[in-house]
Tab-separated table of C-alpha atoms in Angstrom:
chain	number	residue	atom	x	y	z
C	1	MET	CA	0.000	0.000	0.000
C	2	HIS	CA	1.254	3.388	-0.945
C	3	GLY	CA	-0.144	6.873	-1.431
C	4	ASP	CA	0.427	8.284	-4.896
C	5	ASP	CA	1.126	11.763	-3.463
C	6	ASP	CA	4.062	10.654	-1.302
C	7	GLN	CA	6.670	13.396	-1.670
C	8	ILE	CA	9.218	11.696	0.613
C	9	VAL	CA	9.304	8.235	-1.002
C	10	PRO	CA	7.786	8.590	-4.488
C	11	ILE	CA	5.642	5.639	-5.511
C	12	ASP	CA	7.395	5.124	-8.855
C	13	ASP	CA	10.781	4.846	-7.121
C	14	SER	CA	9.674	2.449	-4.433
C	15	ALA	CA	6.337	0.636	-4.182
C	16	ARG	CA	5.807	0.019	-7.892
C	17	LEU	CA	9.262	-1.554	-8.114
C	18	SER	CA	9.295	-3.503	-4.849
C	19	SER	CA	5.855	-5.029	-5.383
C	20	LYS	CA	7.220	-6.752	-8.502
C	21	LEU	CA	9.895	-8.528	-6.434
C	22	LEU	CA	7.364	-10.739	-4.655
C	23	PRO	CA	5.925	-13.646	-6.656
C	24	ASN	CA	2.441	-13.092	-5.205
C	25	GLY	CA	2.855	-9.418	-4.427
C	26	SER	CA	0.146	-6.865	-4.911
C	27	LEU	CA	0.061	-3.117	-4.568
C	28	LYS	CA	-2.816	-1.028	-3.284
C	29	VAL	CA	-2.472	2.595	-4.406
C	30	TYR	CA	-4.331	5.339	-2.583
C	31	PRO	CA	-4.947	8.381	-4.787
C	32	GLY	CA	-3.913	11.621	-3.101
C	33	PHE	CA	-2.590	9.989	0.062
C	34	PRO	CA	0.720	11.371	1.440
C	35	HIS	CA	3.736	9.673	3.006
C	36	SER	CA	2.210	9.407	6.473
C	37	VAL	CA	-0.683	7.151	5.421
C	38	PRO	CA	-0.665	5.011	8.613
C	39	THR	CA	-1.125	8.160	10.689
C	40	THR	CA	-3.358	10.334	8.539
C	41	GLU	CA	-5.542	7.634	6.991
C	42	ALA	CA	-5.502	4.894	9.647
C	43	SER	CA	-9.178	3.994	9.373
C	44	THR	CA	-8.926	3.482	5.616
C	45	ILE	CA	-5.770	1.395	5.588
C	46	ASN	CA	-6.727	-0.606	8.681
C	47	ALA	CA	-9.932	-1.731	6.967
C	48	ASP	CA	-7.976	-2.681	3.840
C	49	LEU	CA	-5.343	-4.541	5.875
C	50	LEU	CA	-8.011	-6.504	7.697
C	51	GLU	CA	-9.662	-7.405	4.389
C	52	PHE	CA	-6.287	-8.510	2.978
C	53	ILE	CA	-5.520	-10.673	6.033
C	54	ARG	CA	-8.912	-12.327	5.864
C	55	SER	CA	-8.555	-13.137	2.171
């Protein structure tokens, strides 16, 4: 998971590349979310994490 408005660790230089390294990797992109997604958008990502774990 990565916000596409991350100015500290740009998505194209990190998440898009690293997600390809895992055979069963997937990437959830959050439009407009900044670097501090776990802090600023906790309710959104926590719900998505729980859904991922359950799947």
